Coordinates of C-alpha atoms and ligand atoms in Angstrom, one line a residue:
M668 CA 163.5 15.1 96.5
E669 CA 163.4 11.9 94.6
I670 CA 166.9 11.1 93.4
E671 CA 167.7 8.7 90.7
L672 CA 170.2 6.1 91.6
S673 CA 172.3 3.9 89.4
G674 CA 172.9 0.2 89.9
D675 CA 175.8 1.0 92.4
G676 CA 173.6 3.4 94.3
T677 CA 175.3 6.6 93.1
T678 CA 173.6 9.6 91.7
F679 CA 174.7 11.5 88.6
A680 CA 175.7 14.4 90.8
E681 CA 177.9 12.0 92.9
R682 CA 179.6 10.6 89.9
L683 CA 180.2 14.0 88.4
K684 CA 181.9 15.1 91.6
E685 CA 184.0 11.9 91.7
A686 CA 185.1 12.6 88.2
M687 CA 185.8 16.3 89.0
Q688 CA 187.8 15.4 92.0
A689 CA 189.9 12.6 90.2
S690 CA 190.6 15.0 87.4
G691 CA 191.3 18.0 89.6
M692 CA 188.8 20.1 87.7
K693 CA 186.6 22.6 89.6
Q694 CA 183.2 24.0 88.3
V695 CA 184.9 27.1 86.9
D696 CA 187.4 24.9 84.9
L697 CA 184.5 23.2 83.3
V698 CA 182.9 26.5 82.4
N699 CA 186.2 27.7 80.9
A700 CA 186.9 24.5 79.0
A701 CA 183.4 24.7 77.6
A702 CA 183.8 28.4 76.5
A703 CA 187.1 27.5 74.9
Q704 CA 185.3 24.9 72.8
G705 CA 182.3 27.0 72.0
V706 CA 180.0 24.9 74.2
K707 CA 177.3 26.8 75.9
L708 CA 177.6 26.0 79.5
G709 CA 176.9 28.5 82.3
K710 CA 178.1 28.5 85.9
S711 CA 174.4 28.1 87.0
Y712 CA 174.1 24.9 85.0
V713 CA 177.3 23.3 86.4
S714 CA 176.2 24.1 89.9
Q715 CA 172.8 22.6 89.3
Y716 CA 174.4 19.4 88.0
V717 CA 176.8 19.2 90.9
T718 CA 174.0 19.7 93.5
G719 CA 171.8 17.2 91.8
K720 CA 169.1 19.6 90.8
T721 CA 169.5 19.0 87.1
I722 CA 170.9 16.4 84.8
P723 CA 172.4 17.6 81.5
R724 CA 171.2 16.9 78.1
A725 CA 173.2 14.6 75.7
D726 CA 175.5 17.1 74.1
I727 CA 176.6 18.6 77.5
L728 CA 176.9 15.2 78.9
N729 CA 179.3 14.2 76.1
F730 CA 181.3 17.4 76.7
L731 CA 181.5 16.8 80.4
A732 CA 182.7 13.1 79.9
E733 CA 185.3 14.2 77.4
A734 CA 186.6 17.1 79.6
L735 CA 186.8 14.8 82.6
A736 CA 188.2 11.9 80.7
V737 CA 185.6 9.4 81.8
D738 CA 183.3 7.1 79.9
V739 CA 180.1 8.8 79.0
D740 CA 177.9 5.8 79.9
W741 CA 179.6 5.6 83.3
L742 CA 178.9 9.3 83.9
R743 CA 175.3 9.1 82.9
D744 CA 174.3 5.7 84.2
G745 CA 176.9 4.4 86.6
P746 CA 179.0 1.4 86.3
S747 CA 176.3 -1.1 85.9
A748 CA 174.9 0.4 82.8
S749 CA 178.1 0.6 81.0
Q750 CA 179.6 -2.6 79.7
V751 CA 182.9 -0.9 79.2
A752 CA 182.9 1.4 82.2
N753 CA 185.8 3.7 82.5
P754 CA 185.5 5.4 85.9
P755 CA 187.9 8.1 86.8
A756 CA 191.5 6.9 87.4
G757 CA 191.9 5.6 90.9
L758 CA 188.2 4.7 91.3
T759 CA 186.8 1.2 91.2
S760 CA 183.5 0.5 89.4
G761 CA 180.5 -0.7 91.3
P762 CA 178.5 -3.9 90.8
E763 CA 177.8 -5.2 87.3
A764 CA 174.1 -6.2 87.7
L765 CA 171.3 -3.7 87.7
S766 CA 168.0 -4.0 89.3
T767 CA 166.9 -0.4 88.5
A768 CA 167.6 2.0 85.7
A769 CA 166.0 5.1 84.6
D770 CA 165.3 7.1 81.5
C771 CA 168.5 9.1 80.8
S772 CA 167.2 11.7 78.3
E773 CA 167.7 15.3 79.3
R774 CA 165.6 16.1 82.3
D775 CA 165.5 17.9 85.6
V776 CA 164.7 16.1 88.8
P777 CA 161.7 17.9 90.2
E778 CA 160.7 17.7 93.9
S779 CA 157.2 17.1 92.8
A780 CA 155.1 17.6 89.7
P781 CA 154.6 21.3 88.7
P782 CA 151.5 23.0 90.0
A783 CA 148.4 23.0 87.9
S784 CA 148.6 26.7 87.2
D785 CA 152.0 26.2 85.5
L786 CA 150.8 23.4 83.4
S787 CA 148.3 25.7 81.9
D788 CA 151.1 28.1 80.6
L789 CA 153.1 25.9 78.3
P790 CA 154.5 22.4 78.2
E791 CA 157.6 21.7 80.3
P792 CA 159.8 19.9 77.8
R793 CA 162.7 19.5 80.3
T794 CA 160.7 18.1 83.3
T795 CA 159.7 14.5 83.5
T796 CA 159.2 12.4 86.6
P797 CA 162.0 9.8 86.9
T798 CA 160.7 6.3 86.2
L799 CA 162.0 3.1 87.4
A800 CA 162.5 0.4 84.7
R801 CA 162.3 -3.3 85.4
P802 CA 164.6 -5.7 83.7
A803 CA 163.0 -7.2 80.6
K804 CA 164.4 -10.7 81.6
E805 CA 165.8 -11.7 84.9
G806 CA 169.4 -10.5 84.9
T807 CA 169.1 -8.3 81.8
P808 CA 169.1 -4.6 82.2
M809 CA 166.2 -2.8 80.7
R810 CA 167.3 -1.0 77.4
Q811 CA 167.4 2.8 77.7
F812 CA 165.1 5.0 75.5
K813 CA 166.9 8.2 74.7
K814 CA 165.6 11.2 73.0
S815 CA 166.4 11.5 69.3
S816 CA 169.8 13.0 68.4
K817 CA 167.7 15.2 66.0
L818 CA 167.0 17.3 69.2
D819 CA 170.7 17.7 70.1
H820 CA 171.0 21.3 68.7
V821 CA 167.5 22.3 69.3
L822 CA 167.1 25.0 72.0
Y823 CA 163.9 26.4 73.6
D824 CA 165.3 28.2 76.6
V825 CA 162.2 30.4 77.2
R826 CA 161.3 27.5 79.4
G827 CA 164.8 26.5 80.5
P828 CA 166.5 26.0 83.9
V829 CA 165.7 29.4 85.3
V830 CA 162.0 28.6 84.9
D831 CA 162.5 25.1 86.4
E832 CA 164.2 26.8 89.3
A833 CA 161.2 29.2 89.7
N834 CA 158.9 26.2 89.7
R835 CA 160.9 24.5 92.4
M836 CA 160.8 27.6 94.4
E837 CA 157.1 27.9 94.0
Q838 CA 156.6 24.2 95.1
A839 CA 158.6 25.0 98.2
G840 CA 156.1 27.7 99.0
T841 CA 157.9 30.9 97.7
H842 CA 155.8 33.3 95.7
V843 CA 157.5 34.2 92.5
L844 CA 156.6 37.3 90.4
K845 CA 156.6 36.1 86.9
L846 CA 157.3 38.4 84.0
N847 CA 158.3 35.7 81.6
I848 CA 155.2 34.4 79.6
G849 CA 153.2 36.1 76.9
N850 CA 150.1 34.4 78.0
P851 CA 147.3 37.0 78.3
A852 CA 144.6 35.2 80.3
P853 CA 146.4 34.8 83.7
F854 CA 146.8 38.6 83.6
G855 CA 143.1 39.3 83.4
F856 CA 142.9 39.7 79.6
R857 CA 139.9 37.5 79.0
T858 CA 138.5 36.1 75.8
P859 CA 135.6 38.2 74.5
D860 CA 132.3 36.8 75.9
E861 CA 130.8 36.6 72.3
V862 CA 133.7 34.3 71.2
V863 CA 133.2 31.9 74.2
Q864 CA 129.4 31.8 73.6
D865 CA 129.8 31.1 69.9
M866 CA 132.2 28.3 70.6
S867 CA 129.8 26.7 73.1
R868 CA 126.9 27.0 70.6
Q869 CA 128.9 25.2 67.9
L870 CA 130.6 22.7 70.0
V871 CA 128.1 19.9 69.1
D872 CA 128.9 20.4 65.5
C873 CA 132.6 20.2 66.0
E874 CA 133.0 16.5 66.9
G875 CA 134.4 15.3 63.6
Y876 CA 137.5 16.1 61.8
S877 CA 137.3 19.1 59.5
N878 CA 139.0 19.5 56.1
S879 CA 142.6 19.1 56.8
H880 CA 143.3 22.8 55.8
G881 CA 140.4 23.9 58.1
L882 CA 136.7 24.9 58.1
F883 CA 135.5 26.8 55.0
S884 CA 134.0 29.5 57.3
A885 CA 137.3 29.9 59.2
R886 CA 139.4 30.1 56.0
K887 CA 137.0 32.4 54.3
A888 CA 137.3 34.8 57.2
I889 CA 141.1 34.5 57.2
M890 CA 141.1 35.1 53.5
Q891 CA 139.0 38.3 53.9
Y892 CA 141.3 39.5 56.6
A893 CA 144.4 38.8 54.3
Q894 CA 142.6 40.7 51.5
L895 CA 142.2 43.8 53.8
K896 CA 146.0 43.5 54.4
H897 CA 146.4 43.6 50.6
L898 CA 148.0 40.1 50.3
P899 CA 148.1 39.3 46.5
N900 CA 147.0 36.2 44.8
L901 CA 145.2 34.5 47.5
D902 CA 143.1 31.3 47.3
M903 CA 141.2 29.2 49.8
D904 CA 143.3 26.1 49.0
T905 CA 146.5 27.7 50.2
I906 CA 145.2 28.8 53.5
Y907 CA 146.0 26.5 56.5
T908 CA 144.7 26.5 60.0
G909 CA 146.9 25.1 62.8
N910 CA 147.0 24.4 66.5
G911 CA 148.4 27.8 67.0
V912 CA 151.1 29.4 64.8
S913 CA 153.5 27.2 66.7
E914 CA 152.3 24.1 64.8
L915 CA 152.5 25.8 61.5
I916 CA 156.0 27.1 62.0
Q917 CA 157.1 23.5 62.4
L918 CA 155.1 22.2 59.5
S919 CA 156.3 25.1 57.2
M920 CA 160.0 24.3 58.0
M921 CA 159.6 20.6 57.7
A922 CA 158.1 21.0 54.2
L923 CA 160.9 23.3 53.0
L924 CA 164.3 22.5 54.4
E925 CA 166.7 19.8 53.2
N926 CA 169.6 19.0 55.5
G927 CA 172.0 21.9 55.5
D928 CA 169.7 24.4 53.8
E929 CA 170.1 27.8 55.2
I930 CA 167.4 30.2 56.4
L931 CA 167.8 33.7 57.6
I932 CA 166.3 34.3 61.1
P933 CA 166.4 37.5 63.1
S934 CA 168.6 37.9 66.3
P935 CA 166.9 38.3 68.7
D936 CA 164.1 36.0 67.5
Y937 CA 161.1 34.2 69.0
P938 CA 163.2 31.0 69.4
L939 CA 160.7 28.6 68.0
W940 CA 161.7 29.6 64.5
T941 CA 165.4 28.7 65.1
A942 CA 164.3 25.5 66.9
C943 CA 162.0 24.3 64.1
A944 CA 164.4 25.2 61.3
T945 CA 167.0 23.3 63.1
L946 CA 164.8 20.2 63.8
A947 CA 163.9 20.2 60.1
G948 CA 167.6 19.8 59.3
G949 CA 168.2 23.3 58.3
K950 CA 170.8 25.7 59.5
A951 CA 169.5 28.9 61.1
V952 CA 171.6 31.8 60.1
H953 CA 170.9 34.9 62.3
Y954 CA 170.9 38.4 61.0
V955 CA 171.2 41.2 63.5
C956 CA 168.4 43.6 64.4
D957 CA 169.8 47.0 65.3
E958 CA 168.9 48.4 68.8
Q959 CA 170.2 51.8 67.7
A960 CA 167.8 51.9 64.9
D961 CA 164.6 50.9 66.8
W962 CA 165.5 47.3 66.5
Y963 CA 164.9 47.2 62.8
P964 CA 166.8 44.5 60.8
D965 CA 170.2 45.4 59.7
I966 CA 169.8 45.1 56.0
A967 CA 173.5 45.0 55.2
D968 CA 174.0 42.3 57.7
M969 CA 171.1 40.3 56.3
E970 CA 172.3 40.4 52.8
S971 CA 175.8 39.6 53.8
K972 CA 174.6 36.3 55.3
V973 CA 173.0 35.1 52.1
T974 CA 174.9 32.1 50.5
D975 CA 174.0 29.7 47.7
R976 CA 172.3 27.4 50.4
T977 CA 170.0 30.1 51.6
K978 CA 166.3 29.4 50.8
A979 CA 164.3 31.9 52.8
I980 CA 164.2 34.9 55.0
V981 CA 162.1 34.9 58.2
I982 CA 160.9 38.2 59.7
I983 CA 158.8 38.6 62.9
N984 CA 156.9 41.7 62.6
P985 CA 155.7 43.1 65.0
N986 CA 158.6 41.6 66.9
N987 CA 158.8 39.4 69.9
P988 CA 161.0 40.2 72.0
T989 CA 161.7 43.8 71.0
G990 CA 158.2 45.1 70.3
A991 CA 159.5 46.8 66.9
V992 CA 157.2 47.3 64.0
Y993 CA 159.0 47.6 60.6
P994 CA 158.1 50.5 58.4
R995 CA 157.3 50.0 54.8
E996 CA 160.7 51.2 53.6
V997 CA 162.5 48.6 55.6
L998 CA 160.2 45.9 54.3
E999 CA 160.8 47.1 50.8
E1000 CA 164.5 46.6 51.3
I1001 CA 164.0 43.1 52.6
V1002 CA 161.9 42.3 49.6
E1003 CA 164.6 43.5 47.4
I1004 CA 167.1 41.0 49.0
A1005 CA 164.6 38.3 48.5
R1006 CA 164.1 39.3 44.9
R1007 CA 167.8 39.5 44.1
H1008 CA 168.6 36.1 45.7
Q1009 CA 165.3 34.3 44.8
L1010 CA 164.4 33.6 48.4
M1011 CA 161.0 32.7 50.0
I1012 CA 159.6 35.1 52.6
F1013 CA 158.2 33.8 55.9
S1014 CA 156.5 36.6 58.0
D1015 CA 155.2 36.0 61.5
E1016 CA 152.6 38.6 62.1
I1017 CA 150.8 37.2 65.2
Y1018 CA 151.0 40.7 66.9
D1019 CA 149.8 42.7 63.9
R1020 CA 146.7 43.9 65.7
L1021 CA 148.6 45.1 68.7
C1022 CA 150.3 48.1 67.3
M1023 CA 150.3 51.4 69.3
D1024 CA 151.0 55.1 68.7
G1025 CA 149.1 55.1 65.4
V1026 CA 151.8 52.9 63.8
E1027 CA 150.5 51.2 60.7
H1028 CA 151.3 47.5 60.3
V1029 CA 152.2 46.6 56.8
S1030 CA 152.3 42.9 55.7
I1031 CA 155.5 42.3 53.8
A1032 CA 153.6 39.9 51.5
S1033 CA 151.6 42.9 50.2
L1034 CA 154.8 44.3 48.8
A1035 CA 156.0 41.1 47.1
P1036 CA 153.4 39.9 44.5
D1037 CA 156.1 38.3 42.5
L1038 CA 157.7 36.3 45.3
P1039 CA 156.6 33.2 47.3
C1040 CA 155.4 34.4 50.7
V1041 CA 153.9 32.7 53.7
T1042 CA 152.3 34.9 56.3
F1043 CA 151.4 33.7 59.9
S1044 CA 148.9 35.0 62.4
G1045 CA 146.3 33.7 64.9
L1046 CA 144.1 34.5 67.8
S1047 CA 146.4 33.8 70.7
K1048 CA 147.5 37.3 71.3
S1049 CA 145.2 39.8 69.6
H1050 CA 142.1 38.0 70.9
M1051 CA 143.7 36.8 74.1
I1052 CA 142.7 33.2 73.2
A1053 CA 146.1 31.5 73.6
G1054 CA 144.6 28.4 75.2
Y1055 CA 142.1 27.4 72.5
R1056 CA 145.0 26.9 70.0
I1057 CA 144.2 28.4 66.7
G1058 CA 146.5 30.0 64.2
W1059 CA 146.8 30.1 60.4
M1060 CA 149.2 30.6 57.5
V1061 CA 148.4 32.2 54.3
L1062 CA 150.4 31.7 51.0
S1063 CA 150.4 34.5 48.6
G1064 CA 152.4 36.0 45.7
N1065 CA 154.2 33.6 43.4
K1066 CA 152.3 30.3 43.8
H1067 CA 154.0 28.9 40.7
A1068 CA 157.4 28.9 42.4
M1069 CA 155.8 27.2 45.4
K1070 CA 154.0 24.4 43.5
D1071 CA 156.0 21.5 44.9
Y1072 CA 156.3 23.2 48.3
I1073 CA 152.5 23.3 48.5
E1074 CA 152.4 19.6 47.8
G1075 CA 154.7 19.1 50.7
L1076 CA 152.5 21.3 53.0
N1077 CA 149.4 19.4 51.8
M1078 CA 151.0 16.1 52.7
L1079 CA 152.0 17.3 56.2
S1080 CA 148.7 19.0 56.8
N1081 CA 146.9 15.9 55.8
M1082 CA 149.0 13.7 58.0
R1083 CA 148.0 15.6 61.0
L1084 CA 144.3 15.4 59.8
C1085 CA 143.1 18.8 60.9
S1086 CA 143.6 21.4 63.5
N1087 CA 141.4 21.8 66.6
V1088 CA 137.9 22.1 65.2
P1089 CA 136.1 24.0 68.1
A1090 CA 138.8 26.7 67.9
Q1091 CA 138.4 27.0 64.1
S1092 CA 134.6 27.6 64.7
I1093 CA 135.2 31.0 66.3
V1094 CA 137.6 32.4 63.8
Q1095 CA 134.9 34.1 61.9
T1096 CA 133.4 35.7 65.1
A1097 CA 136.8 36.8 66.4
L1098 CA 137.9 38.4 63.1
G1099 CA 134.7 40.2 62.4
G1100 CA 132.8 42.9 64.2
H1101 CA 134.2 44.8 67.3
Q1102 CA 137.8 44.1 68.1
S1103 CA 138.0 44.3 71.9
V1104 CA 141.8 44.5 71.7
N1105 CA 141.6 48.0 70.1
D1106 CA 140.6 49.3 73.6
Y1107 CA 143.8 48.0 75.2
I1108 CA 146.2 49.7 72.9
V1109 CA 145.1 53.4 73.0
P1110 CA 145.7 55.9 75.7
G1111 CA 143.9 54.7 78.9
G1112 CA 144.0 51.1 77.7
R1113 CA 145.9 48.6 79.8
V1114 CA 148.5 47.5 77.3
Y1115 CA 149.2 51.1 76.3
E1116 CA 149.5 52.4 79.8
Q1117 CA 151.5 49.4 81.0
R1118 CA 153.9 49.8 78.1
N1119 CA 154.5 53.5 78.9
Y1120 CA 155.0 52.8 82.6
I1121 CA 157.5 50.0 82.1
W1122 CA 159.5 51.8 79.4
K1123 CA 159.9 54.9 81.5
A1124 CA 160.6 53.1 84.7
L1125 CA 163.3 50.8 83.2
N1126 CA 165.1 53.8 81.6
E1127 CA 165.2 55.5 85.1
I1128 CA 167.2 52.6 86.6
P1129 CA 171.0 53.4 86.4
G1130 CA 172.7 50.9 84.0
V1131 CA 169.5 50.0 82.2
S1132 CA 168.2 51.3 78.8
A1133 CA 165.3 50.2 76.7
V1134 CA 163.9 51.1 73.3
K1135 CA 160.2 52.0 73.5
P1136 CA 158.2 49.1 72.1
K1137 CA 155.6 50.0 69.4
A1138 CA 153.5 46.8 69.5
A1139 CA 152.9 43.5 71.4
F1140 CA 153.5 43.3 75.1
Y1141 CA 157.3 42.7 75.5
I1142 CA 160.2 45.0 76.2
F1143 CA 163.9 43.9 75.6
P1144 CA 166.0 46.1 77.9
K1145 CA 169.8 46.4 77.8
L1146 CA 172.1 46.0 80.8
D1147 CA 175.3 47.9 81.1
R1148 CA 177.7 45.0 81.1
E1149 CA 180.7 46.8 82.5
R1150 CA 178.8 48.3 85.4
F1151 CA 177.3 45.0 86.4
N1152 CA 180.2 42.9 85.2
I1153 CA 177.8 40.5 83.5
T1154 CA 179.3 37.6 81.6
N1155 CA 176.4 35.2 81.9
D1156 CA 172.9 36.5 81.5
E1157 CA 171.3 33.2 82.6
Q1158 CA 173.2 33.5 85.9
F1159 CA 171.9 37.1 86.1
A1160 CA 168.3 35.8 85.7
L1161 CA 169.0 33.1 88.3
D1162 CA 170.5 35.5 90.8
L1163 CA 167.5 37.9 90.3
L1164 CA 165.2 35.0 90.9
H1165 CA 166.9 33.8 94.1
D1166 CA 167.4 37.3 95.5
K1167 CA 164.2 39.0 94.6
K1168 CA 161.8 36.1 93.6
L1169 CA 161.4 37.9 90.2
L1170 CA 161.4 35.8 87.0
I1171 CA 162.5 37.4 83.7
T1172 CA 163.9 35.7 80.5
C1173 CA 167.5 36.3 79.6
G1174 CA 168.4 37.7 76.2
T1175 CA 170.5 34.7 75.0
G1176 CA 167.3 32.6 75.1
F1177 CA 166.2 34.6 72.1
N1178 CA 169.3 33.7 70.2
W1179 CA 170.9 37.1 71.0
G1180 CA 174.6 36.9 70.9
E1181 CA 175.7 39.0 73.9
P1182 CA 174.8 38.5 77.7
D1183 CA 173.4 42.0 78.1
H1184 CA 169.6 41.9 77.5
F1185 CA 166.6 40.4 79.1
R1186 CA 162.9 40.3 78.2
I1187 CA 160.0 41.5 80.3
V1188 CA 156.4 40.7 79.7
Y1189 CA 154.4 43.7 80.6
L1190 CA 151.0 42.1 80.8
P1191 CA 150.6 42.3 84.5
R1192 CA 148.7 45.2 86.0
Q1193 CA 150.7 48.4 86.7
E1194 CA 150.7 47.8 90.6
V1195 CA 152.4 44.5 89.9
L1196 CA 154.8 46.1 87.4
E1197 CA 155.6 48.8 90.0
E1198 CA 156.5 46.0 92.5
A1199 CA 158.7 44.3 89.9
I1200 CA 160.6 47.5 89.1
A1201 CA 161.2 48.3 92.8
K1202 CA 162.7 44.8 93.1
L1203 CA 164.8 45.0 90.0
S1204 CA 165.9 48.5 90.8
D1205 CA 167.1 47.4 94.3
F1206 CA 168.8 44.3 93.0
L1207 CA 170.7 46.3 90.4
S1208 CA 171.8 48.8 93.0
Y1209 CA 174.1 46.1 94.5
Y1210 CA 174.5 43.4 91.9
R1211 CA 177.9 42.7 90.4
Q1212 CA 178.5 39.3 88.7
Ligands
PLP2090 N1 155.1 33.6 67.0 C1 155.5 34.5 67.9 C2 156.4 35.7 67.5 C3 155.2 34.4 69.3 O1 155.6 35.3 70.2 C4 154.5 33.3 69.6 C5 154.0 33.0 71.0 O2 154.5 33.7 72.0 C6 154.0 32.3 68.6 C7 154.3 32.6 67.3 C8 153.1 31.1 68.9 O3 151.8 31.5 68.9 P1 150.7 30.4 69.0 O4 150.0 30.6 70.3 O5 149.7 30.8 67.9 O6 151.2 29.1 68.8

C-alpha cells in the first residue's frame, strides 16, 4: 500500500494514534464524543483512520482535532505543513522544512487503482491516487489544494467507505457479491439492438453541439411521451435533455435555491437529491415515508415541515430505494399541500415504466395544471441504457410562475452547451415502438420473478421484514434492531462484507434516520440472489453488533 508521509515521515494514522494516546482517548471515546455533538462518525470509520486505510474528510478532521485538542493542520499534514503546529502535549514537532506534501482533500488511500469493471459503474468520488507535490521554489512548501467547503455537508454514501472496502478486497483477489448498484447492463439487461444500431447509424451526424436544450427529434419524442402521461401546458422550449437525470437534478436545484431556502425531500431518498439541494446552498428538509403504509409519504409529516422558507416538494415516484408507487389519492394530497403553500413540485419518475402487478403510474404533474411542476425521466433504467447518459426534464403547469426560473434554467443549460448528442439521437427510437422492458415486468419476466423471489426469501429470515416493491429493482428491508443489537448500519454492512463477501447499501446512506434498514438491488439472476440470501441468512443467524 502506498502511504502518504508528511515532512517528518509520519502518516496521518500515526499522528492520529499519537494524539489519541496523548489525550487518553480510545476509538470508542471518539465515536461517543461525535454522537454527543451530532457528528456522524461510525466505529468503522475510526478504525479505518487508525489503520491508515482512509483519511477523513474536512469536517470529520476538524472534529477529531478539536476532540483530541490538537492543531488541525498538524493532524492533517504533520508538523512541517503547519506554521503553528500544536502537537499533542508532551510530543515534540518534527522538522520544519518539507520536501514532499500531498493533496489533503478527503480521500482513501487505495492499494492500487480500482479495476476497470468498477470504473464502468459510477465515479469513485472518494478515491484519488496520492500525488507528490514539489516545492514551487526551493525551500517553500507547495501550497495545498483543498476541496471547496461547499462540499462540506454534501453526502453521497451510496459509494462510501463500504464500497471502497469492497474494492480493496476485490483488488486483493476476493470475489465480492455486489447487490449495491442499480446498473442494469452488468446483470445481463442489454440495450435493445435497434437502439444500438440506430445510434451507430447516426453517429456521424452527432459530431457537433446540438441546441442546448437538445435535438428537436429527441424533445418531440419526450413531449409526446409527456402528453401520453397527461402533463398539461407543455412546450418544446421547456423540455431539457441532460447527461442523465443526475445532471438535471443538479441544474434544477442550482437554478432555484438561494442560500437557506428549504426544500422537502423524502426519507429515505435517492441521495443525489439531498446532495444537490445542499450543494446549491439549500436546506434539505426530510419528510418521512411510512413503511406501515406501503412506504407512501406521510402527508401530515410533510405538511408539518413546511415553513416560510420552503420553496418546493420533491417526490421520487416510483421510489428508489423502497420500490413504492404512489396512488392517485396520495398524489392529490401532495398537490393540495403544494397548492396551499405555493410550492413547486419536482417529480423524479425515472422508473415510471417499471411498474409491476398492473399498478398504474400517475404523473403528479398531470394533477397540478395550476402549479409549477418539473418532471424527470430518462433511458437509464427503463431502457437499460445507463451508460449512454440521457435523461430529461419537462416543465408543465403554471409556466407564468416559473418565468424567471426558466431564465435561470436556460442560462445553466446554455453554459454546459448541450447534453451528449449521440445519446439524444436514440430517444425517439427508444420511446417509440416495442418496449422491451415490458417483458421483464410481467409474470415470467426477470425483474418480476426476481422481485417475487427476493421479497419472499427476505421475509423468511428471522428478524428481517420487507414491504413488497411495486416497481423498479430495489427492496429496502428492515432489520430487527433489538434482535441484532444494531446501533450502526454502516458497521453492519462492513461486517457482512467481511464475513460473507456480500455488498449491500446501508439505509442511512439514503437519508433514513434509523440504523435499521438496508437496500438490495435485485437485478442479478435468481441463482445469484439465492446465493446472496443463503449468505445473509447464515450471517444473521449469529450476528450481534
Ligand atoms: N433518480 C433516481 C431515483 C435514481 O435512482 C437514479 C439512479 O439510480 C437517477 C435519478 C439517476 O439517473 P441517470 O442515470 O439518468 O442519471
